[in-house]
């Protein structure tokens, strides 16, 4: 796994600039959001991918498949951002696909990538990248209109291999709640499409067509039921129960109530979630769960034999559940050896992930 996080803008500064509602700031608990500025999402993905490949001790030429995910615009309309990432990773003419599942792109992409590798014996490795830069005129990361969200920029990468790895993917399931798609569409016409950068998007306005409060309640209940059902089925497929889960990675939040909402129905103690980890960066769209696993490894909160449940959902209409077992501690997870793994402490001793200082020109020149 690899990652890239840009600098943080404090929530307090966002309030001063009129970007963040003071009441939301005081109530929801977000302290900041990562802001990439003029460093594009694909360029951040390249940095995360290079780190993942280096950590794995692999060569770019070993990759048999690439998948790239993002929840927002990646560059010019009609441009193949995923091919741009591939071009800067390997010179092999392998398939590269763009996966769009809102904030569930990397998670659901892992199921597609694993299936691709298992379909042909000669295929060995797949690279997944995920990245977003939400700093566009048509979007306000501090007020995009959904529940308690603040969105941050960043990138992660996952290298899946049939040969070896620090964690084993035991089971994965993706499901859809297509009956909720209209909540994100609202009264927006399908033709012509709105592709300009002038009108700021607010999902709250779209949901108002069916009543915002009713829409949110409907989405939460519908997703909650299917998420719990899918999680239990995935755990069973992995041969374990909820009591065997050491930690859980999920969408970042600054509210304890969210953790209870997703974990109580599965029968998992909310303290096994990530707690406040991530509340200083915002919800990092497609990257939260992947960054969460890296954090647990780097801080010694999981170790060999532990099971991590990864819970993802995107856009109200897709859910992915993954169960992984930690096989060994990789060299990049150099945590103090005297720290017991498997702690359910809400990451009070967490150290901040390393940030790489780099510009877009640096990425393209390598």
mmCIF file of C-alpha atoms in Angstrom:
data_model
loop_
_atom_site.group_PDB
_atom_site.id
_atom_site.type_symbol
_atom_site.label_atom_id
_atom_site.label_comp_id
_atom_site.label_asym_id
_atom_site.label_seq_id
_atom_site.Cartn_x
_atom_site.Cartn_y
_atom_site.Cartn_z
ATOM 1 C CA UNK A 1 0.000 0.000 0.000
ATOM 2 C CA UNK A 2 1.025 3.606 -0.596
ATOM 3 C CA UNK A 3 -0.346 7.063 0.121
ATOM 4 C CA UNK A 4 0.036 10.766 -0.482
ATOM 5 C CA UNK A 5 -1.503 13.533 1.629
ATOM 6 C CA UNK A 6 -1.138 17.237 0.809
ATOM 7 C CA UNK A 7 -1.106 20.082 3.319
ATOM 8 C CA UNK A 8 -4.005 20.754 5.679
ATOM 9 C CA UNK A 9 -6.264 23.794 5.774
ATOM 10 C CA UNK A 10 -7.661 24.211 9.277
ATOM 11 C CA UNK A 11 -11.406 24.234 9.774
ATOM 12 C CA UNK A 12 -10.982 27.432 11.741
ATOM 13 C CA UNK A 13 -9.435 29.124 8.721
ATOM 14 C CA UNK A 14 -12.248 27.817 6.501
ATOM 15 C CA UNK A 15 -14.761 29.422 8.864
ATOM 16 C CA UNK A 16 -12.874 32.719 8.726
ATOM 17 C CA UNK A 17 -12.918 32.605 4.909
ATOM 18 C CA UNK A 18 -16.656 31.954 4.885
ATOM 19 C CA UNK A 19 -16.263 28.463 3.425
ATOM 20 C CA UNK A 20 -17.414 26.500 6.471
ATOM 21 C CA UNK A 21 -20.552 27.137 8.478
ATOM 22 C CA UNK A 22 -19.606 28.066 12.091
ATOM 23 C CA UNK A 23 -22.415 25.924 13.518
ATOM 24 C CA UNK A 24 -21.238 22.871 11.566
ATOM 25 C CA UNK A 25 -17.683 23.539 12.733
ATOM 26 C CA UNK A 26 -18.724 23.652 16.387
ATOM 27 C CA UNK A 27 -21.023 20.623 16.142
ATOM 28 C CA UNK A 28 -19.369 18.036 13.898
ATOM 29 C CA UNK A 29 -15.777 18.016 15.108
ATOM 30 C CA UNK A 30 -13.760 18.284 11.891
ATOM 31 C CA UNK A 31 -10.533 20.201 12.523
ATOM 32 C CA UNK A 32 -9.191 20.459 8.976
ATOM 33 C CA UNK A 33 -9.099 19.188 5.412
ATOM 34 C CA UNK A 34 -6.195 18.288 3.144
ATOM 35 C CA UNK A 35 -5.973 20.654 0.171
ATOM 36 C CA UNK A 36 -3.846 19.733 -2.854
ATOM 37 C CA UNK A 37 -3.948 23.091 -4.611
ATOM 38 C CA UNK A 38 -2.591 22.757 -8.161
ATOM 39 C CA UNK A 39 -1.349 19.182 -7.718
ATOM 40 C CA UNK A 40 -3.776 17.067 -9.737
ATOM 41 C CA UNK A 41 -5.472 13.876 -8.578
ATOM 42 C CA UNK A 42 -3.662 11.696 -11.162
ATOM 43 C CA UNK A 43 -0.297 13.161 -10.105
ATOM 44 C CA UNK A 44 -1.030 12.306 -6.468
ATOM 45 C CA UNK A 45 -2.022 8.798 -7.565
ATOM 46 C CA UNK A 46 1.354 8.375 -9.263
ATOM 47 C CA UNK A 47 3.162 9.254 -6.026
ATOM 48 C CA UNK A 48 1.070 6.804 -3.999
ATOM 49 C CA UNK A 49 1.576 4.069 -6.612
ATOM 50 C CA UNK A 50 5.338 4.508 -6.644
ATOM 51 C CA UNK A 51 5.420 4.213 -2.879
ATOM 52 C CA UNK A 52 3.310 1.025 -2.929
ATOM 53 C CA UNK A 53 5.527 -0.586 -5.571
ATOM 54 C CA UNK A 54 8.691 0.372 -3.705
ATOM 55 C CA UNK A 55 7.344 -0.892 -0.392
ATOM 56 C CA UNK A 56 6.441 -4.213 -1.993
ATOM 57 C CA UNK A 57 9.935 -4.607 -3.417
ATOM 58 C CA UNK A 58 8.435 -5.110 -6.851
ATOM 59 C CA UNK A 59 9.221 -3.751 -10.294
ATOM 60 C CA UNK A 60 6.682 -1.724 -12.296
ATOM 61 C CA UNK A 61 7.122 -4.242 -15.101
ATOM 62 C CA UNK A 62 5.538 -6.959 -12.914
ATOM 63 C CA UNK A 63 2.079 -5.320 -12.990
ATOM 64 C CA UNK A 64 -0.557 -7.069 -15.131
ATOM 65 C CA UNK A 65 -3.499 -4.719 -14.552
ATOM 66 C CA UNK A 66 -4.123 -1.139 -13.442
ATOM 67 C CA UNK A 67 -7.355 0.369 -12.121
ATOM 68 C CA UNK A 68 -7.832 3.992 -11.138
ATOM 69 C CA UNK A 69 -10.687 5.438 -9.103
ATOM 70 C CA UNK A 70 -11.804 8.909 -8.102
ATOM 71 C CA UNK A 71 -15.077 10.438 -7.040
ATOM 72 C CA UNK A 72 -14.629 13.804 -8.774
ATOM 73 C CA UNK A 73 -13.197 15.274 -11.962
ATOM 74 C CA UNK A 74 -9.690 14.046 -12.714
ATOM 75 C CA UNK A 75 -8.823 16.519 -15.492
ATOM 76 C CA UNK A 76 -10.109 17.630 -18.909
ATOM 77 C CA UNK A 77 -13.423 16.149 -20.018
ATOM 78 C CA UNK A 78 -12.813 13.264 -22.424
ATOM 79 C CA UNK A 79 -9.265 12.638 -21.185
ATOM 80 C CA UNK A 80 -8.059 9.241 -19.940
ATOM 81 C CA UNK A 81 -6.662 10.066 -16.506
ATOM 82 C CA UNK A 82 -6.070 6.386 -15.744
ATOM 83 C CA UNK A 83 -3.850 6.019 -18.807
ATOM 84 C CA UNK A 84 -1.857 9.045 -17.640
ATOM 85 C CA UNK A 85 -1.241 7.309 -14.315
ATOM 86 C CA UNK A 86 -0.273 4.075 -16.076
ATOM 87 C CA UNK A 87 2.126 5.923 -18.385
ATOM 88 C CA UNK A 88 4.065 7.223 -15.391
ATOM 89 C CA UNK A 89 4.144 3.840 -13.623
ATOM 90 C CA UNK A 90 5.126 1.233 -16.218
ATOM 91 C CA UNK A 91 6.008 0.925 -19.905
ATOM 92 C CA UNK A 92 3.996 -2.310 -20.258
ATOM 93 C CA UNK A 93 0.951 -2.235 -22.537
ATOM 94 C CA UNK A 94 -1.364 -3.668 -19.890
ATOM 95 C CA UNK A 95 -5.057 -2.906 -19.448
ATOM 96 C CA UNK A 96 -5.923 0.192 -17.444
ATOM 97 C CA UNK A 97 -9.486 0.900 -16.356
ATOM 98 C CA UNK A 98 -11.265 3.825 -14.758
ATOM 99 C CA UNK A 99 -13.605 2.661 -11.969
ATOM 100 C CA UNK A 100 -16.302 5.055 -10.836
ATOM 101 C CA UNK A 101 -18.305 4.028 -7.775
ATOM 102 C CA UNK A 102 -18.293 7.444 -6.056
ATOM 103 C CA UNK A 103 -16.306 7.024 -2.816
ATOM 104 C CA UNK A 104 -16.269 3.228 -3.146
ATOM 105 C CA UNK A 105 -14.075 3.060 -6.245
ATOM 106 C CA UNK A 106 -10.906 1.529 -4.812
ATOM 107 C CA UNK A 107 -12.768 -0.856 -2.523
ATOM 108 C CA UNK A 108 -15.029 -2.252 -5.253
ATOM 109 C CA UNK A 109 -12.145 -2.168 -7.718
ATOM 110 C CA UNK A 110 -10.280 -4.632 -5.526
ATOM 111 C CA UNK A 111 -12.964 -7.239 -6.235
ATOM 112 C CA UNK A 112 -12.672 -6.698 -9.989
ATOM 113 C CA UNK A 113 -8.868 -6.793 -9.833
ATOM 114 C CA UNK A 114 -8.768 -9.974 -7.736
ATOM 115 C CA UNK A 115 -11.168 -11.666 -10.166
ATOM 116 C CA UNK A 116 -9.001 -10.594 -13.116
ATOM 117 C CA UNK A 117 -5.896 -12.098 -11.524
ATOM 118 C CA UNK A 118 -7.606 -15.344 -10.585
ATOM 119 C CA UNK A 119 -9.082 -15.828 -14.069
ATOM 120 C CA UNK A 120 -5.718 -16.567 -15.731
ATOM 121 C CA UNK A 121 -2.823 -18.419 -14.039
ATOM 122 C CA UNK A 122 -0.143 -16.264 -15.705
ATOM 123 C CA UNK A 123 -1.535 -13.036 -14.225
ATOM 124 C CA UNK A 124 0.198 -12.138 -11.012
ATOM 125 C CA UNK A 125 -0.220 -8.522 -9.887
ATOM 126 C CA UNK A 126 -2.735 -5.693 -10.095
ATOM 127 C CA UNK A 127 -2.250 -2.064 -9.111
ATOM 128 C CA UNK A 128 -5.168 0.022 -7.880
ATOM 129 C CA UNK A 129 -4.885 3.778 -7.447
ATOM 130 C CA UNK A 130 -7.369 6.241 -6.038
ATOM 131 C CA UNK A 131 -7.161 10.016 -5.884
ATOM 132 C CA UNK A 132 -9.183 13.217 -5.783
ATOM 133 C CA UNK A 133 -8.516 16.947 -5.862
ATOM 134 C CA UNK A 134 -11.791 18.623 -4.970
ATOM 135 C CA UNK A 135 -10.565 22.183 -5.377
ATOM 136 C CA UNK A 136 -12.834 23.095 -8.291
ATOM 137 C CA UNK A 137 -15.059 26.203 -8.612
ATOM 138 C CA UNK A 138 -18.223 24.111 -8.760
ATOM 139 C CA UNK A 139 -17.623 22.423 -5.410
ATOM 140 C CA UNK A 140 -17.132 23.490 -1.792
ATOM 141 C CA UNK A 141 -15.406 20.741 0.185
ATOM 142 C CA UNK A 142 -16.685 22.357 3.414
ATOM 143 C CA UNK A 143 -20.347 22.373 2.409
ATOM 144 C CA UNK A 144 -21.266 19.785 -0.182
ATOM 145 C CA UNK A 145 -24.581 19.074 1.466
ATOM 146 C CA UNK A 146 -24.429 15.555 2.908
ATOM 147 C CA UNK A 147 -24.710 14.756 6.597
ATOM 148 C CA UNK A 148 -21.578 15.766 8.537
ATOM 149 C CA UNK A 149 -19.081 15.621 5.709
ATOM 150 C CA UNK A 150 -15.969 17.645 5.010
ATOM 151 C CA UNK A 151 -13.903 16.385 2.077
ATOM 152 C CA UNK A 152 -10.118 16.254 1.766
ATOM 153 C CA UNK A 153 -7.719 15.654 -1.127
ATOM 154 C CA UNK A 154 -5.251 12.804 -1.336
ATOM 155 C CA UNK A 155 -4.301 9.511 -2.932
ATOM 156 C CA UNK A 156 -3.700 5.869 -2.056
ATOM 157 C CA UNK A 157 -2.519 2.787 -3.906
ATOM 158 C CA UNK A 158 -2.891 -0.964 -3.390
ATOM 159 C CA UNK A 159 -0.796 -3.663 -5.019
ATOM 160 C CA UNK A 160 -2.584 -7.012 -5.148
ATOM 161 C CA UNK A 161 -0.445 -10.092 -5.743
ATOM 162 C CA UNK A 162 -1.126 -13.805 -6.046
ATOM 163 C CA UNK A 163 2.402 -14.513 -4.823
ATOM 164 C CA UNK A 164 2.916 -12.686 -1.528
ATOM 165 C CA UNK A 165 1.861 -9.766 0.613
ATOM 166 C CA UNK A 166 1.705 -8.481 4.182
ATOM 167 C CA UNK A 167 -2.053 -9.173 4.288
ATOM 168 C CA UNK A 168 -4.265 -11.815 2.704
ATOM 169 C CA UNK A 169 -7.596 -10.903 1.140
ATOM 170 C CA UNK A 170 -9.933 -13.569 2.533
ATOM 171 C CA UNK A 171 -13.317 -12.392 1.258
ATOM 172 C CA UNK A 172 -14.891 -9.467 -0.557
ATOM 173 C CA UNK A 173 -18.463 -8.603 -1.564
ATOM 174 C CA UNK A 174 -19.985 -5.646 -3.415
ATOM 175 C CA UNK A 175 -23.707 -4.864 -3.558
ATOM 176 C CA UNK A 176 -25.869 -2.013 -4.836
ATOM 177 C CA UNK A 177 -28.847 -0.013 -3.624
ATOM 178 C CA UNK A 178 -29.898 1.284 -7.027
ATOM 179 C CA UNK A 179 -33.258 2.361 -5.630
ATOM 180 C CA UNK A 180 -31.427 5.298 -4.018
ATOM 181 C CA UNK A 181 -29.790 6.665 -7.184
ATOM 182 C CA UNK A 182 -32.405 9.391 -7.654
ATOM 183 C CA UNK A 183 -31.511 10.944 -4.302
ATOM 184 C CA UNK A 184 -28.235 12.126 -5.827
ATOM 185 C CA UNK A 185 -29.868 13.050 -9.143
ATOM 186 C CA UNK A 186 -32.744 15.108 -7.785
ATOM 187 C CA UNK A 187 -34.468 17.205 -10.442
ATOM 188 C CA UNK A 188 -31.312 17.553 -12.535
ATOM 189 C CA UNK A 189 -31.978 16.849 -16.246
ATOM 190 C CA UNK A 190 -30.017 14.031 -17.849
ATOM 191 C CA UNK A 191 -29.792 15.999 -21.104
ATOM 192 C CA UNK A 192 -28.097 18.370 -21.493
ATOM 193 C CA UNK A 193 -25.457 17.447 -18.943
ATOM 194 C CA UNK A 194 -24.059 20.132 -16.658
ATOM 195 C CA UNK A 195 -20.299 20.066 -17.250
ATOM 196 C CA UNK A 196 -19.427 23.711 -16.659
ATOM 197 C CA UNK A 197 -17.610 24.948 -13.575
ATOM 198 C CA UNK A 198 -19.967 27.813 -12.796
ATOM 199 C CA UNK A 199 -22.836 26.242 -10.876
ATOM 200 C CA UNK A 200 -21.813 25.004 -7.427
ATOM 201 C CA UNK A 201 -23.096 21.528 -6.680
ATOM 202 C CA UNK A 202 -25.067 20.982 -3.483
ATOM 203 C CA UNK A 203 -26.434 17.488 -2.942
ATOM 204 C CA UNK A 204 -28.752 18.828 -0.261
ATOM 205 C CA UNK A 205 -30.633 20.735 -2.945
ATOM 206 C CA UNK A 206 -30.942 17.631 -5.083
ATOM 207 C CA UNK A 207 -32.337 15.613 -2.197
ATOM 208 C CA UNK A 208 -34.842 18.339 -1.409
ATOM 209 C CA UNK A 209 -36.932 17.070 -4.335
ATOM 210 C CA UNK A 210 -38.022 14.189 -2.087
ATOM 211 C CA UNK A 211 -37.485 16.049 1.183
ATOM 212 C CA UNK A 212 -33.939 16.249 2.488
ATOM 213 C CA UNK A 213 -34.612 14.804 5.957
ATOM 214 C CA UNK A 214 -36.707 11.972 4.548
ATOM 215 C CA UNK A 215 -34.101 11.251 1.866
ATOM 216 C CA UNK A 216 -31.220 11.060 4.341
ATOM 217 C CA UNK A 217 -33.222 8.851 6.717
ATOM 218 C CA UNK A 218 -34.227 6.553 3.872
ATOM 219 C CA UNK A 219 -30.634 6.300 2.625
ATOM 220 C CA UNK A 220 -29.202 5.647 6.102
ATOM 221 C CA UNK A 221 -31.760 2.920 6.891
ATOM 222 C CA UNK A 222 -31.554 1.212 3.488
ATOM 223 C CA UNK A 223 -27.769 1.252 3.429
ATOM 224 C CA UNK A 224 -27.533 0.212 7.064
ATOM 225 C CA UNK A 225 -29.602 -2.916 6.614
ATOM 226 C CA UNK A 226 -27.759 -4.056 3.476
ATOM 227 C CA UNK A 227 -24.334 -3.141 4.900
ATOM 228 C CA UNK A 228 -24.874 -5.273 8.006
ATOM 229 C CA UNK A 229 -26.253 -8.190 5.967
ATOM 230 C CA UNK A 230 -23.316 -8.025 3.538
ATOM 231 C CA UNK A 231 -20.732 -7.672 6.302
ATOM 232 C CA UNK A 232 -22.000 -10.764 8.114
ATOM 233 C CA UNK A 233 -22.035 -12.754 4.856
ATOM 234 C CA UNK A 234 -18.489 -11.646 4.018
ATOM 235 C CA UNK A 235 -17.236 -12.550 7.491
ATOM 236 C CA UNK A 236 -18.854 -15.977 7.155
ATOM 237 C CA UNK A 237 -17.187 -16.498 3.791
ATOM 238 C CA UNK A 238 -13.859 -15.630 5.429
ATOM 239 C CA UNK A 239 -14.559 -18.262 8.077
ATOM 240 C CA UNK A 240 -14.743 -15.862 11.027
ATOM 241 C CA UNK A 241 -17.387 -14.062 13.063
ATOM 242 C CA UNK A 242 -17.759 -10.450 14.259
ATOM 243 C CA UNK A 243 -15.993 -11.385 17.498
ATOM 244 C CA UNK A 244 -12.857 -12.284 15.511
ATOM 245 C CA UNK A 245 -12.469 -8.814 13.988
ATOM 246 C CA UNK A 246 -9.535 -6.933 15.489
ATOM 247 C CA UNK A 247 -10.100 -3.536 13.894
ATOM 248 C CA UNK A 248 -12.351 -1.885 11.294
ATOM 249 C CA UNK A 249 -11.504 0.698 8.635
ATOM 250 C CA UNK A 250 -14.313 2.833 7.238
ATOM 251 C CA UNK A 251 -15.259 6.248 5.922
ATOM 252 C CA UNK A 252 -13.547 8.891 8.051
ATOM 253 C CA UNK A 253 -15.833 10.728 10.423
ATOM 254 C CA UNK A 254 -15.639 13.154 13.307
ATOM 255 C CA UNK A 255 -18.757 11.769 14.983
ATOM 256 C CA UNK A 256 -18.869 8.744 17.290
ATOM 257 C CA UNK A 257 -22.514 8.222 16.321
ATOM 258 C CA UNK A 258 -21.424 7.236 12.811
ATOM 259 C CA UNK A 259 -19.263 4.403 14.112
ATOM 260 C CA UNK A 260 -22.104 3.087 16.230
ATOM 261 C CA UNK A 261 -24.445 3.289 13.256
ATOM 262 C CA UNK A 262 -22.260 1.092 11.022
ATOM 263 C CA UNK A 263 -20.777 -1.303 13.596
ATOM 264 C CA UNK A 264 -23.522 -1.964 16.156
ATOM 265 C CA UNK A 265 -25.741 -3.789 13.610
ATOM 266 C CA UNK A 266 -22.799 -6.038 12.673
ATOM 267 C CA UNK A 267 -22.145 -6.864 16.322
ATOM 268 C CA UNK A 268 -18.749 -5.141 16.496
ATOM 269 C CA UNK A 269 -17.679 -2.780 19.268
ATOM 270 C CA UNK A 270 -17.480 0.770 17.777
ATOM 271 C CA UNK A 271 -14.169 1.205 19.616
ATOM 272 C CA UNK A 272 -12.659 -1.162 17.052
ATOM 273 C CA UNK A 273 -13.185 1.534 14.429
ATOM 274 C CA UNK A 274 -10.712 4.292 13.682
ATOM 275 C CA UNK A 275 -12.147 6.727 16.212
ATOM 276 C CA UNK A 276 -11.096 10.295 15.463
ATOM 277 C CA UNK A 277 -8.384 9.259 13.013
ATOM 278 C CA UNK A 278 -8.918 11.304 9.871
ATOM 279 C CA UNK A 279 -10.955 14.092 11.481
ATOM 280 C CA UNK A 280 -8.094 16.472 10.716
ATOM 281 C CA UNK A 281 -8.081 15.662 6.970
ATOM 282 C CA UNK A 282 -11.743 15.249 6.080
ATOM 283 C CA UNK A 283 -13.348 12.318 4.301
ATOM 284 C CA UNK A 284 -10.776 11.430 1.624
ATOM 285 C CA UNK A 285 -13.335 10.056 -0.849
ATOM 286 C CA UNK A 286 -11.997 6.752 -2.283
ATOM 287 C CA UNK A 287 -9.018 6.569 0.088
ATOM 288 C CA UNK A 288 -10.220 6.307 3.696
ATOM 289 C CA UNK A 289 -10.221 2.541 4.162
ATOM 290 C CA UNK A 290 -6.843 2.041 2.461
ATOM 291 C CA UNK A 291 -5.227 4.822 4.468
ATOM 292 C CA UNK A 292 -6.822 3.341 7.586
ATOM 293 C CA UNK A 293 -5.137 -0.045 7.085
ATOM 294 C CA UNK A 294 -1.767 1.633 6.585
ATOM 295 C CA UNK A 295 -2.299 3.638 9.775
ATOM 296 C CA UNK A 296 -3.137 0.522 11.796
ATOM 297 C CA UNK A 297 -0.013 -1.203 10.486
ATOM 298 C CA UNK A 298 2.286 1.780 11.004
ATOM 299 C CA UNK A 299 1.139 2.297 14.582
ATOM 300 C CA UNK A 300 1.241 -1.364 15.567
ATOM 301 C CA UNK A 301 -2.479 -1.627 16.271
ATOM 302 C CA UNK A 302 -2.708 -4.809 14.199
ATOM 303 C CA UNK A 303 -0.193 -7.561 13.618
ATOM 304 C CA UNK A 304 0.168 -11.134 12.318
ATOM 305 C CA UNK A 305 -3.017 -13.159 12.750
ATOM 306 C CA UNK A 306 -5.292 -10.150 13.203
ATOM 307 C CA UNK A 307 -8.360 -9.628 11.033
ATOM 308 C CA UNK A 308 -9.322 -6.227 9.634
ATOM 309 C CA UNK A 309 -12.820 -5.539 8.336
ATOM 310 C CA UNK A 310 -12.931 -2.860 5.638
ATOM 311 C CA UNK A 311 -16.316 -1.173 5.157
ATOM 312 C CA UNK A 312 -16.947 1.034 2.142
ATOM 313 C CA UNK A 313 -19.874 2.755 0.504
ATOM 314 C CA UNK A 314 -20.254 5.332 -2.198
ATOM 315 C CA UNK A 315 -22.853 7.711 -3.515
ATOM 316 C CA UNK A 316 -25.681 6.093 -1.590
ATOM 317 C CA UNK A 317 -25.809 3.237 -4.083
ATOM 318 C CA UNK A 318 -22.850 0.892 -3.622
ATOM 319 C CA UNK A 319 -21.379 -1.011 -0.668
ATOM 320 C CA UNK A 320 -18.221 -3.133 -0.475
ATOM 321 C CA UNK A 321 -17.078 -5.245 2.475
ATOM 322 C CA UNK A 322 -13.569 -6.730 2.638
ATOM 323 C CA UNK A 323 -11.983 -9.067 5.187
ATOM 324 C CA UNK A 324 -8.188 -9.261 5.328
ATOM 325 C CA UNK A 325 -5.872 -11.176 7.632
ATOM 326 C CA UNK A 326 -2.501 -9.685 8.525
ATOM 327 C CA UNK A 327 0.197 -12.203 7.583
ATOM 328 C CA UNK A 328 3.356 -10.390 8.668
ATOM 329 C CA UNK A 329 4.680 -6.930 9.491
ATOM 330 C CA UNK A 330 6.253 -5.321 6.418
ATOM 331 C CA UNK A 331 9.429 -3.266 6.670
ATOM 332 C CA UNK A 332 7.509 -0.009 6.093
ATOM 333 C CA UNK A 333 5.408 -0.607 9.216
ATOM 334 C CA UNK A 334 8.211 0.048 11.669
ATOM 335 C CA UNK A 335 6.284 0.493 14.879
ATOM 336 C CA UNK A 336 7.752 0.028 18.376
ATOM 337 C CA UNK A 337 8.054 -3.685 19.073
ATOM 338 C CA UNK A 338 6.980 -3.278 22.692
ATOM 339 C CA UNK A 339 3.549 -1.998 21.663
ATOM 340 C CA UNK A 340 0.924 -4.724 21.771
ATOM 341 C CA UNK A 341 -1.040 -5.066 18.559
ATOM 342 C CA UNK A 342 -4.794 -5.427 18.423
ATOM 343 C CA UNK A 343 -5.540 -2.462 20.694
ATOM 344 C CA UNK A 344 -9.085 -1.147 20.612
ATOM 345 C CA UNK A 345 -7.965 2.243 21.899
ATOM 346 C CA UNK A 346 -9.401 4.820 19.471
ATOM 347 C CA UNK A 347 -5.960 5.606 18.066
ATOM 348 C CA UNK A 348 -5.065 8.114 20.769
ATOM 349 C CA UNK A 349 -1.372 7.424 20.137
ATOM 350 C CA UNK A 350 -1.618 7.625 16.359
ATOM 351 C CA UNK A 351 1.169 9.324 14.511
ATOM 352 C CA UNK A 352 0.387 11.346 11.422
ATOM 353 C CA UNK A 353 1.178 9.683 8.076
ATOM 354 C CA UNK A 354 4.293 10.982 6.392
ATOM 355 C CA UNK A 355 3.671 13.637 3.798
ATOM 356 C CA UNK A 356 5.709 13.994 0.644
ATOM 357 C CA UNK A 357 6.540 17.545 -0.443
ATOM 358 C CA UNK A 358 6.340 17.552 -4.219
ATOM 359 C CA UNK A 359 4.926 19.540 -7.117
ATOM 360 C CA UNK A 360 3.168 18.417 -10.257
ATOM 361 C CA UNK A 361 6.301 19.240 -12.273
ATOM 362 C CA UNK A 362 8.305 16.882 -10.045
ATOM 363 C CA UNK A 363 5.933 14.029 -10.822
ATOM 364 C CA UNK A 364 6.010 14.552 -14.553
ATOM 365 C CA UNK A 365 9.787 14.890 -14.745
ATOM 366 C CA UNK A 366 10.525 11.445 -13.295
#
